[in-house]
XYZ file of C-alpha atoms in Angstrom:
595
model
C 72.796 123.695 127.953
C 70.179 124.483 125.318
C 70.267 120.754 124.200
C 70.986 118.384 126.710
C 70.346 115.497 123.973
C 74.022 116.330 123.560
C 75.317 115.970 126.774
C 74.316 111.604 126.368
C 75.892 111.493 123.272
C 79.206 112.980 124.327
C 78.949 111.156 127.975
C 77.963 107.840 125.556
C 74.317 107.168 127.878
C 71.848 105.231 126.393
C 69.461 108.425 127.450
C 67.982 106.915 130.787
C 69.800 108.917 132.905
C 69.675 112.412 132.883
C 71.276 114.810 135.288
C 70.789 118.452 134.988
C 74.079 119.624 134.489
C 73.766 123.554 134.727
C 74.530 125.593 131.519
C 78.574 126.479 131.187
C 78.341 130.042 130.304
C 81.058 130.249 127.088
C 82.320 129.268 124.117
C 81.611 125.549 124.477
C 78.033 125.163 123.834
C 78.595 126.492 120.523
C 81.663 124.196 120.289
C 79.767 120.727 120.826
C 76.882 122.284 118.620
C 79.400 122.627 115.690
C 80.675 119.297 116.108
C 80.311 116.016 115.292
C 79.575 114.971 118.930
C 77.991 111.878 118.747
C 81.584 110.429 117.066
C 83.556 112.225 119.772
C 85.465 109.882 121.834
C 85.249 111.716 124.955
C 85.935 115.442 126.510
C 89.078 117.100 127.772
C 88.303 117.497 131.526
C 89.562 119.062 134.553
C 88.416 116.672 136.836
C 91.470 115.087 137.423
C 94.324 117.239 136.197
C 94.416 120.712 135.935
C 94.886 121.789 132.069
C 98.132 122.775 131.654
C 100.472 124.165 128.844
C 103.922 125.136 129.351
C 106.739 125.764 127.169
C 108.257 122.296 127.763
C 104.774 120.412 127.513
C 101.360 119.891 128.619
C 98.737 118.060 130.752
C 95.678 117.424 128.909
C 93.276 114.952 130.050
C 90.501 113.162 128.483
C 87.505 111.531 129.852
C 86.356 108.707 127.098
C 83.103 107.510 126.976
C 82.519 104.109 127.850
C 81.188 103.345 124.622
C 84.137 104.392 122.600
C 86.922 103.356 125.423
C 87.770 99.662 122.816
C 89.234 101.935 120.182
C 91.378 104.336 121.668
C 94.998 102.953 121.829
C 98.547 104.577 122.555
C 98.943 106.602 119.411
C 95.801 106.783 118.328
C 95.400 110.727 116.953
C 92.678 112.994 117.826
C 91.206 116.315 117.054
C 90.001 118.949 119.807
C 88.140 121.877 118.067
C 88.818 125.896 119.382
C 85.662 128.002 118.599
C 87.152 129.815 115.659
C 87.536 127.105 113.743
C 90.966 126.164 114.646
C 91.646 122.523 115.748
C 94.315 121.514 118.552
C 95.946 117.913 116.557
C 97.279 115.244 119.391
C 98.470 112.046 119.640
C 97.217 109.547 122.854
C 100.519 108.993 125.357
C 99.298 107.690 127.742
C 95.768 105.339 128.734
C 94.776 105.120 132.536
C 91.913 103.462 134.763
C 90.455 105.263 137.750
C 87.634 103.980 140.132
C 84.380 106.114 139.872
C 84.140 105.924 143.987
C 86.649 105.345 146.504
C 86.039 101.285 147.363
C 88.881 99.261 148.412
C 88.905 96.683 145.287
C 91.903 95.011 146.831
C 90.767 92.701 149.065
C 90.287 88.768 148.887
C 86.121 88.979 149.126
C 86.208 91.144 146.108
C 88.635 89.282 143.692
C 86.782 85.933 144.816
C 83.571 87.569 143.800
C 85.241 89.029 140.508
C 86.719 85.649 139.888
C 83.573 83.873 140.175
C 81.327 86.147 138.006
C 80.285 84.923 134.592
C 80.775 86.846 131.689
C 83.220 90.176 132.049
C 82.795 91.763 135.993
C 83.791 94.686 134.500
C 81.104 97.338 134.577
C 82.594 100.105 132.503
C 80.143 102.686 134.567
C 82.132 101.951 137.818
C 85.579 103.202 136.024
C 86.765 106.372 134.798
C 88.726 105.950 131.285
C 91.461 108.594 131.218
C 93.592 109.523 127.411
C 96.535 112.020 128.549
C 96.884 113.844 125.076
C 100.192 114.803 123.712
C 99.777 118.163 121.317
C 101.514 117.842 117.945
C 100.385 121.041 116.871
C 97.420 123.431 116.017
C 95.932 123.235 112.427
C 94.432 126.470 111.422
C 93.478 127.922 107.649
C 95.246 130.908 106.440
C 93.402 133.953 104.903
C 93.547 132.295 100.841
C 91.951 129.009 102.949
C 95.338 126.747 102.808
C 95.444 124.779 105.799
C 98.576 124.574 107.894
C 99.907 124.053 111.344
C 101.748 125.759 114.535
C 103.022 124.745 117.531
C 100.330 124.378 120.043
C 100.217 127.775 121.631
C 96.726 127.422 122.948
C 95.047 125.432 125.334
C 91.546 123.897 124.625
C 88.538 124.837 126.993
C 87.470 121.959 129.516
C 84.560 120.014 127.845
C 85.828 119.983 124.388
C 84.748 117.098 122.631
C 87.851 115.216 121.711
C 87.363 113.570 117.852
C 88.917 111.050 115.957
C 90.741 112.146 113.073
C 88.875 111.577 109.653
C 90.643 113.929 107.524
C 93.220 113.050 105.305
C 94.497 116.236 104.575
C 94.445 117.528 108.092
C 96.744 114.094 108.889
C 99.039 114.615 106.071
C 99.171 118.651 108.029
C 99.084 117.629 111.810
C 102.415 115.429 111.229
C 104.111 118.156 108.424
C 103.835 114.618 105.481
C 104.192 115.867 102.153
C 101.357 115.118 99.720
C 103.017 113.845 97.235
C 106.479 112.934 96.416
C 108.521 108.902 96.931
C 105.431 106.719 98.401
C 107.032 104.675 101.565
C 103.824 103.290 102.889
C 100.229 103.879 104.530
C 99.835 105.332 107.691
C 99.315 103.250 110.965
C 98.691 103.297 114.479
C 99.838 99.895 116.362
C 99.723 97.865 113.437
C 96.144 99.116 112.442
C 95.876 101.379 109.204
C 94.656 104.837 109.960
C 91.018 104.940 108.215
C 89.623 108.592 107.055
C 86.264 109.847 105.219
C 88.000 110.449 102.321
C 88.842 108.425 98.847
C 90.780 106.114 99.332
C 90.384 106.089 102.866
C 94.135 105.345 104.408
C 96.436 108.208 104.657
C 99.711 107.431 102.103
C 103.253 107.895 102.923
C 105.563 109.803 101.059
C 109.068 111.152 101.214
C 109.757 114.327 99.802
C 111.286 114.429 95.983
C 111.379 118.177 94.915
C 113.507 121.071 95.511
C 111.425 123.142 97.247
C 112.479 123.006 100.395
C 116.305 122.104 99.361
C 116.938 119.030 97.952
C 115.047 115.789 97.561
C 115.830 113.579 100.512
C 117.020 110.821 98.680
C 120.538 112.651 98.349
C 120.294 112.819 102.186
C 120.152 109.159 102.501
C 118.173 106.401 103.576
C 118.580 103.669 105.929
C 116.353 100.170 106.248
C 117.474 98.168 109.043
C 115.502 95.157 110.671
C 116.226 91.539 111.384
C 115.877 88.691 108.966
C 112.688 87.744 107.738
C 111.089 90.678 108.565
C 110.450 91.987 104.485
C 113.609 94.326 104.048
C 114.591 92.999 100.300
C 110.452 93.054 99.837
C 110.166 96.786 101.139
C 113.521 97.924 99.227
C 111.678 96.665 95.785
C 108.766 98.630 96.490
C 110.369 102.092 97.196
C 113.371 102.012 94.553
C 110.757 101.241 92.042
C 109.205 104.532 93.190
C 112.303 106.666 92.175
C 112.735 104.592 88.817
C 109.435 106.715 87.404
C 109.618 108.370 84.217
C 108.626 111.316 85.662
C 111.627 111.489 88.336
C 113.974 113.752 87.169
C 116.688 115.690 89.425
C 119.182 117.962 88.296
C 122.977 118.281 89.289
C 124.027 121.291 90.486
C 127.697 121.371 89.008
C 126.379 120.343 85.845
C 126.519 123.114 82.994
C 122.941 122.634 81.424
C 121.547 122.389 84.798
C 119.228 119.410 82.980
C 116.790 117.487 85.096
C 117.657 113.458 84.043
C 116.117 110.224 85.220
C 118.344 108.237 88.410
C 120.506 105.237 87.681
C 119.738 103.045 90.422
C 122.914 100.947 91.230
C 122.672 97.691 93.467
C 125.107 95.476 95.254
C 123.064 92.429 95.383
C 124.075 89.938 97.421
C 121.185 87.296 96.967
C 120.291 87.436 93.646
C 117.252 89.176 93.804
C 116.576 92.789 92.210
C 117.130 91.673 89.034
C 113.736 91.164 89.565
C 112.877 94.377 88.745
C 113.072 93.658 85.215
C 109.984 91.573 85.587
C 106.425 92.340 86.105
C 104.413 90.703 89.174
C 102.038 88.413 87.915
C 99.757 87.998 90.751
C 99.268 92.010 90.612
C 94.843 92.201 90.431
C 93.250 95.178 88.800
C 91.712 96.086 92.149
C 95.815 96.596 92.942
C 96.265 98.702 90.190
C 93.109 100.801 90.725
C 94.407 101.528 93.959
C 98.315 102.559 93.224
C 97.105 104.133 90.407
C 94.961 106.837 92.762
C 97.997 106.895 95.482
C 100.400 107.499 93.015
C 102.399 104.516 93.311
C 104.553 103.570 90.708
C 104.288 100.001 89.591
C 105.411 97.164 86.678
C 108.957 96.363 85.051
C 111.688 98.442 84.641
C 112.571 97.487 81.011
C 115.975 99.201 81.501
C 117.142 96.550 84.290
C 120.892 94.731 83.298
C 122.847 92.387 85.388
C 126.541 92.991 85.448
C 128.409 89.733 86.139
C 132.079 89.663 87.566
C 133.920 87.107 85.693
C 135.564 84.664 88.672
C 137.667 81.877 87.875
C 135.596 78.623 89.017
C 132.316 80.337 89.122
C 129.324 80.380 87.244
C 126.140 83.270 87.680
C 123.108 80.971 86.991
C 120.815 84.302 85.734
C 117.351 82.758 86.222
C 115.739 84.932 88.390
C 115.028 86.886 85.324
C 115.326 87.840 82.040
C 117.246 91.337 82.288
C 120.311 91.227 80.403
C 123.387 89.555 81.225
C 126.669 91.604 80.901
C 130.204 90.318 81.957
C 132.962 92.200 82.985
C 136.484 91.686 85.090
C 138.110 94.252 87.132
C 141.634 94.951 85.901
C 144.545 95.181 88.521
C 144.980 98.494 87.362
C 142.384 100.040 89.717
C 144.494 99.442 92.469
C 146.812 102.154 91.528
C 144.761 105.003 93.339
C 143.094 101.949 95.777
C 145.340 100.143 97.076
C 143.100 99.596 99.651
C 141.338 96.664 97.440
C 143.993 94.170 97.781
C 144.845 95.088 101.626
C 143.969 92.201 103.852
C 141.855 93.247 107.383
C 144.463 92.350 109.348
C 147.502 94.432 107.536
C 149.407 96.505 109.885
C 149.613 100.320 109.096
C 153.705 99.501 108.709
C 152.687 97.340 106.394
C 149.970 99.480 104.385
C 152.260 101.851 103.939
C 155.130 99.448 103.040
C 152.175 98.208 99.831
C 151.434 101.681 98.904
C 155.423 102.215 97.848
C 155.646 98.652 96.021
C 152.338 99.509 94.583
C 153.943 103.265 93.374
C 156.958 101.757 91.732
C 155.383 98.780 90.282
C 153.137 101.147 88.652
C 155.914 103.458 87.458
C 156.922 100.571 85.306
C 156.843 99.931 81.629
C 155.628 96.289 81.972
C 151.675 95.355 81.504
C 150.204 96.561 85.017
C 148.221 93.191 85.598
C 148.347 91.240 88.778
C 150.628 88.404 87.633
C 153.467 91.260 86.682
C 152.569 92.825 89.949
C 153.637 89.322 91.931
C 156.313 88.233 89.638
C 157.457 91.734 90.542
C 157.151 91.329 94.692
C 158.133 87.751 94.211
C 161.878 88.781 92.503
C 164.545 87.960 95.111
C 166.087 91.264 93.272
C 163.687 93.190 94.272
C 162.980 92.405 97.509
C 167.071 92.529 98.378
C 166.747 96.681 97.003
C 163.756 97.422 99.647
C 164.881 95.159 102.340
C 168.696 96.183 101.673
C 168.550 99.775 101.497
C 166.448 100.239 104.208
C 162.965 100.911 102.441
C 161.222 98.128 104.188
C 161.432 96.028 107.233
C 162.485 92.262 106.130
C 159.335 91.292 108.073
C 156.680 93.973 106.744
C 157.892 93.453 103.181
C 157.454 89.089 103.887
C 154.404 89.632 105.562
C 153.052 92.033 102.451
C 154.031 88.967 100.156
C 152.408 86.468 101.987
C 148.776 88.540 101.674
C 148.741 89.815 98.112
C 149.472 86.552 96.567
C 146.006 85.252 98.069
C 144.597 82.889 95.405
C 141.374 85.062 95.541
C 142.979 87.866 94.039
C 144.507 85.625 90.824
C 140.706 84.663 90.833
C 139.180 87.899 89.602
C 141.149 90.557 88.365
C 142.401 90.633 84.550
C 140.015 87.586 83.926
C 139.435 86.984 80.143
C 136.029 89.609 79.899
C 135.551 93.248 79.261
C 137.208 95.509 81.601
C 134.749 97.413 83.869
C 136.313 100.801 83.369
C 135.052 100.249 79.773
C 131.698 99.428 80.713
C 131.251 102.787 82.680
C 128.989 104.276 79.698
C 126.633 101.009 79.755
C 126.262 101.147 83.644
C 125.659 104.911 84.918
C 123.185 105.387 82.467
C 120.099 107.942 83.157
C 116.784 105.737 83.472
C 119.022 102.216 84.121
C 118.656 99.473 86.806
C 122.174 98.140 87.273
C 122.237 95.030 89.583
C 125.854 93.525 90.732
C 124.417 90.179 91.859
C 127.191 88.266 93.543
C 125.559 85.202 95.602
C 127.056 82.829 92.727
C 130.636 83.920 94.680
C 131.269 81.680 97.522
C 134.453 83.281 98.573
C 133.266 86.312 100.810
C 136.242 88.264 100.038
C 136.011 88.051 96.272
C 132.271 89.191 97.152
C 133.542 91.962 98.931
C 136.610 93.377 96.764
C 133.315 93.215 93.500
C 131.304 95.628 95.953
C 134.329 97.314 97.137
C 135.536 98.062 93.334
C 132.343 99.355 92.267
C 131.854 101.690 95.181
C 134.869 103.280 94.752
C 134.248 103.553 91.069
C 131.226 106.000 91.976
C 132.438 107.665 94.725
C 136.571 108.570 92.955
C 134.430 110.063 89.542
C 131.933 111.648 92.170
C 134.625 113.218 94.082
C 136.781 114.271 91.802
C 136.692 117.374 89.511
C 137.560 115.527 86.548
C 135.663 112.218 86.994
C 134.376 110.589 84.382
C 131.133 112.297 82.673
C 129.180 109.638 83.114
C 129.115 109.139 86.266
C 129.671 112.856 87.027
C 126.696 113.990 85.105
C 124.138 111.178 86.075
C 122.109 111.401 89.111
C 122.968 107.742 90.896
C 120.898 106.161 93.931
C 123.264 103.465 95.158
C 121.823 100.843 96.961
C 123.867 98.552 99.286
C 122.647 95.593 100.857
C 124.579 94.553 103.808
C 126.143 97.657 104.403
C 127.583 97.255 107.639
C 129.876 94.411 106.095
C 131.084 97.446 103.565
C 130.977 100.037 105.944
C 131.408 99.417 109.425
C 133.650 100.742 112.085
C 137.035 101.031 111.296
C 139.855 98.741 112.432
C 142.143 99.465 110.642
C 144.019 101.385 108.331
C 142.488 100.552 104.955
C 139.175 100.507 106.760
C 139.688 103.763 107.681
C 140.453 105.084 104.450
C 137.659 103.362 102.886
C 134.839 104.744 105.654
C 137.071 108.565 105.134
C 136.025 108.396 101.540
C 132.794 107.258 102.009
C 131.686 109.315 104.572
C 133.161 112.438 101.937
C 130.853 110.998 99.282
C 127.434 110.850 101.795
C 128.957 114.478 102.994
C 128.621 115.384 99.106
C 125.899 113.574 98.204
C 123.362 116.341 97.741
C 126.074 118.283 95.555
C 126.781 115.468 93.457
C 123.938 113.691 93.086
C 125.012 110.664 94.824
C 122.129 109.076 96.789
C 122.526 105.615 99.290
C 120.045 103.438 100.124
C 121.473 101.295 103.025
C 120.388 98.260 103.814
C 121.198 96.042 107.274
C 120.183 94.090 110.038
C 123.027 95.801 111.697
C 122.858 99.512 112.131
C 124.846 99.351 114.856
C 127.976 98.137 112.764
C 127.851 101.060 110.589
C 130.537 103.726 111.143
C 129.230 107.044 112.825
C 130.875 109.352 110.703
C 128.893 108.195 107.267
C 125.487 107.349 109.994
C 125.519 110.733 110.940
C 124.844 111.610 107.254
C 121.228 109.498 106.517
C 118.666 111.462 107.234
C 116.004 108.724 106.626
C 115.449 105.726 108.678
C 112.968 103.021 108.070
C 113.042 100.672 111.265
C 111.166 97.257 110.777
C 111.401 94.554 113.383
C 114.708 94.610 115.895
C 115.642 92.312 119.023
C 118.893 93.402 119.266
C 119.371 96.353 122.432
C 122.512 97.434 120.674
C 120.891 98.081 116.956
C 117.674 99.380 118.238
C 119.582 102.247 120.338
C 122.215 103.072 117.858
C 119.100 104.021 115.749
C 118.615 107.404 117.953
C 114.870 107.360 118.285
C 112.402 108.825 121.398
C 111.860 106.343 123.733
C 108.228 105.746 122.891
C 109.127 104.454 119.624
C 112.297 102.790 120.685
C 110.055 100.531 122.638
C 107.941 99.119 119.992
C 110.485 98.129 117.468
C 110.551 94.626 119.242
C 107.012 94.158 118.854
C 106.734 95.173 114.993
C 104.907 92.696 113.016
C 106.039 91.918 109.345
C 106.011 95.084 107.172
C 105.063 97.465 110.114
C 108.136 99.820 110.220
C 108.594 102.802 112.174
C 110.166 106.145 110.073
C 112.564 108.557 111.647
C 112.930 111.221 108.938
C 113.017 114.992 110.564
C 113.631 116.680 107.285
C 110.552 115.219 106.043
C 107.596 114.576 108.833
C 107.009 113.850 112.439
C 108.426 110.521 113.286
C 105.559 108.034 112.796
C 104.594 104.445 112.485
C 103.722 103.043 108.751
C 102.914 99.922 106.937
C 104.122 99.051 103.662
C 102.129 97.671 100.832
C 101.210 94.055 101.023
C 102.042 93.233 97.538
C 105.308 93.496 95.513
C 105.208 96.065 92.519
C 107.331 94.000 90.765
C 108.324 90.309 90.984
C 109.667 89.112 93.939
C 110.286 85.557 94.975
């Protein structure tokens, strides 16, 4: 080689050694002159492994220099340079030792003598430090200059230097992440932030939000799952303040005008906290700032944030988690016309079911005020339970049993209670630009909890469905986000269930159609019914012990083992309408209030 200076700063020597290698006739002189070599990490050798590329994968080997061998780790991603300019992008799967001459190291007289030594025995120069590279692709520029990728057709020549990655742009290409769009989080690499040469130096996150490749992935739908404590409510704040910009705007494709308008962002809050959202974070610095600012992430108060109360009978809704606006309704019993599902116990036979749906049908057929009281005076009429039972209609049992469950005290609790019916609050809830939080942790009954969530979910998802749902929420873009949604939508057991997870899973079908968005959040994934899992697109996996969750999630192995060992806001994302499935951490701050 015409400069053998080279050859110790790829091979890491100090310079007092030099052997004298002969000259490789080829391309790769002019390779290592062109590069960066005294960064390089190593060089792809054949000393061990032939190169290899085959349709179904490849064997690529690097040696890496003792000097650099303390930052490589599984993950880590690399650049190895072609001689036109084009670069082979790979990530490290898999790290191996190998003796530099064949010695027997097993033996009781060596690990004595190892055990013994002060300081490390290891002599770095006695070891061969192997990287096994996995290609993700080949980056190349087109003719107008734009950078872009291809599968990796082509296999690099042996002594390539193999370089870390200081690119942003070239990142953001090699793993197909848009650059710009809903920001999720910084890129990472076991927990450590990937660092580039460019301004700012980590390598943002985001999920795509325009139509150019279809529609914006939010109406594909997005999962977080991990266990408790490990920062889901903190993460959820962060990225549904992203979509609450004033510059996100997405249009409805059944909509007339075919206007763009701002998301309302619905929430079933169980603990009380994304009301929130309506206040600033005080501890926010202006270094913070600076730094969203120039990543694009959207911070501060969403002014429009209101707090719709159910009104339940021996319950009170504190509200001091913030000031947003307080705003009480009730549900009326007449919602349970077309859902009878709402006041169906978990345990009611289909018999039965059915046997509610034709008391429910003639009650409402009625002239008499369709509240819940009438509705049980009605059932409770020796009258009328002598013309089912007698004629045949219903079973004696099924129509008792029916009784017995819909006069539950919980139901006389909360529908038809003295406050404004919801169905007349429709305008002031689905509004374009709105937060609407339906806190409920004030409840202590779970099933008064659940029939609030239930009421409002069907709410959405009858006006979404139907052709002549209400204009409000037909003609606003809506991003509903559940918390616990495996206790809303898990696997069915039974009849209501599965008429509940039917619709559902028709909505999440519809979703990009309609404009109907959910943001699911669990430390259960594994409870949620397949038929509405199959339709989220979007996974963000934080910390998971639990064998049956983590494989439910669907991920390659690699990345199904680490989801144990994730440490607090370290989250893995599975999104393949959106990027290669990669490891990210989210911002260590809240962009809004959260205690």
């Amino acid at each position: 080689m015409s400069d053998l200076s080279l050859e110790s700063e790829v091979l890491g020597s100090s310079g007092k050694e030099a052997f004298p290698f002969e000259g490789f006739a080829g391309c790769d002189d002019n390779v290592l002159k062109a590069s960066p070599v005294s960064e390089a990490f190593g060089i792809v050798t054949t000393g061990i492994e032939p190169l290899e590329l085959t349709p179904s994968g490849a064997v690529i080997t690097g040696y890496i220099t003792s000097a650099r061998r303390d930052e490589i780790r599984l993950g880590t991603y690399v650049v190895v340079p072609y001689e036109n300019g084009e670069k082979l992008f790979a990530r490290v799967g898999k790290l191996q030792y190998r003796q530099e001459f064949v010695v027997d190291d097993a033996t009781e007289i060596h690990s004595r003598r190892m055990l013994s030594a002060l300081g490390n025995p290891v002599n770095e120069d006695d070891y061969k430090f192997l990287a096994c590279l996995d290609p993700l692709c080949i980056l190349y520029r087109k003719a107008e200059g734009k950078l872009t990728r291809r599968m990796a057709d082509r296999i690099p020549h042996p002594n390539t230097p193999i370089l870390p990655v200081t690119d942003r742009l070239e990142v953001q290409t090699g793993l197909n992440i848009p650059e710009d769009g809903i920001f999720l989080g910084h890129l990472s690499v076991g927990g450590e932030l990937l660092k580039t040469n460019s301004e700012p130096e980590t390598v943002a996150y985001y999920l795509r939000n325009d139509y150019s490749m279809g529609d914006p992935l939010i109406f594909r739908h997005m999962l977080i799952c991990g266990s408790t404590g490990t920062g889901k409510t903190f993460l959820s704040k962060n990225i549904l303040r992203q979509f609450m910009n004033e510059n996100n705007r997405y249009r409805l494709r059944g909509s007339p005008s075919k206007a763009r308008k701002n998301p309302c962002l619905v929430i079933m809050d169980p603990q009380d906290e994304y009301s929130q959202l309506f206040e600033d974070n005080e501890n926010l610095t202006e270094d913070d700032k600076f730094r969203f600012e120039s990543e694009n992430v959207t911070y501060g108060r969403v002014l429009s944030t209101k707090a719709f109360v159910a009104k339940v009978d021996g319950q009170r809704y504190p509200g001091d988690k913030s000031r947003a606006e307080q705003i009480e309704f009730t549900i009326p019993f007449s919602l349970v016309e077309h859902n009878s599902w709402l006041i169906a116990a978990a345990g009611m036979s289909e018999l039965q079911y059915i046997g509610l749906e034709v008391l429910l049908g003639d009650f409402f057929k009625s002239s008499v005020p369709h509240t819940y009281q009438n509705f049980i005076n009605h059932i409770d009429n020796e009258g009328t339970r002598s013309y089912y039972v007698d004629s045949g209609k219903l079973h004696e049992s099924s129509y008792d049993g029916i009784v017995r469950r819909v006069r539950s005290h919980f139901f006389s609790k909360v529908f038809d209670r003295d406050a404004t019916s919801i169905t007349e609050l429709v305008d002031k809830i689905f509004k374009p630009g709105q937060v609407s939080v339906f806190p409920t942790e004030y409840i202590s009954a779970p099933r008064i909890r659940d029939l609030i969530v239930l009421t409002i979910m069907s709410l959405i998802v009858d006006n979404k469905l139907s052709t002549t749902g209400n204009e409000a929420i037909k003609e606003t873009p809506i991003i509903l986000a559940l918390d616990e949604a495996h206790r809303y939508l898990s696997n069915a057991n039974g009849e209501h269930s599965r008429l509940i997870i039917s619709r559902f899973a028709d909505a999440a079908r519809q979703g990009r159609k309609e404009g109907l968005g959910l943001f699911l959040i669990t430390q259960d994934p594994q409870d949620i019914d397949d038929t509405v899992f199959k339709q989220i697109n979007t996974k963000l996996i934080l910390n998971l012990n639990n064998d049956a969750a983590i494989t439910s999630l669907k991920v390659p192995k690699e990345y199904e083992r680490r989801i144990p060992y994730l440490k607090k806001g370290q989250m893995i994302i599975h999104s393949p309408d959106n990027s290669d499935i990669v490891e990210i951490i989210g911002l260590s701050n809240c962009v809004v209030r959260h205690r």
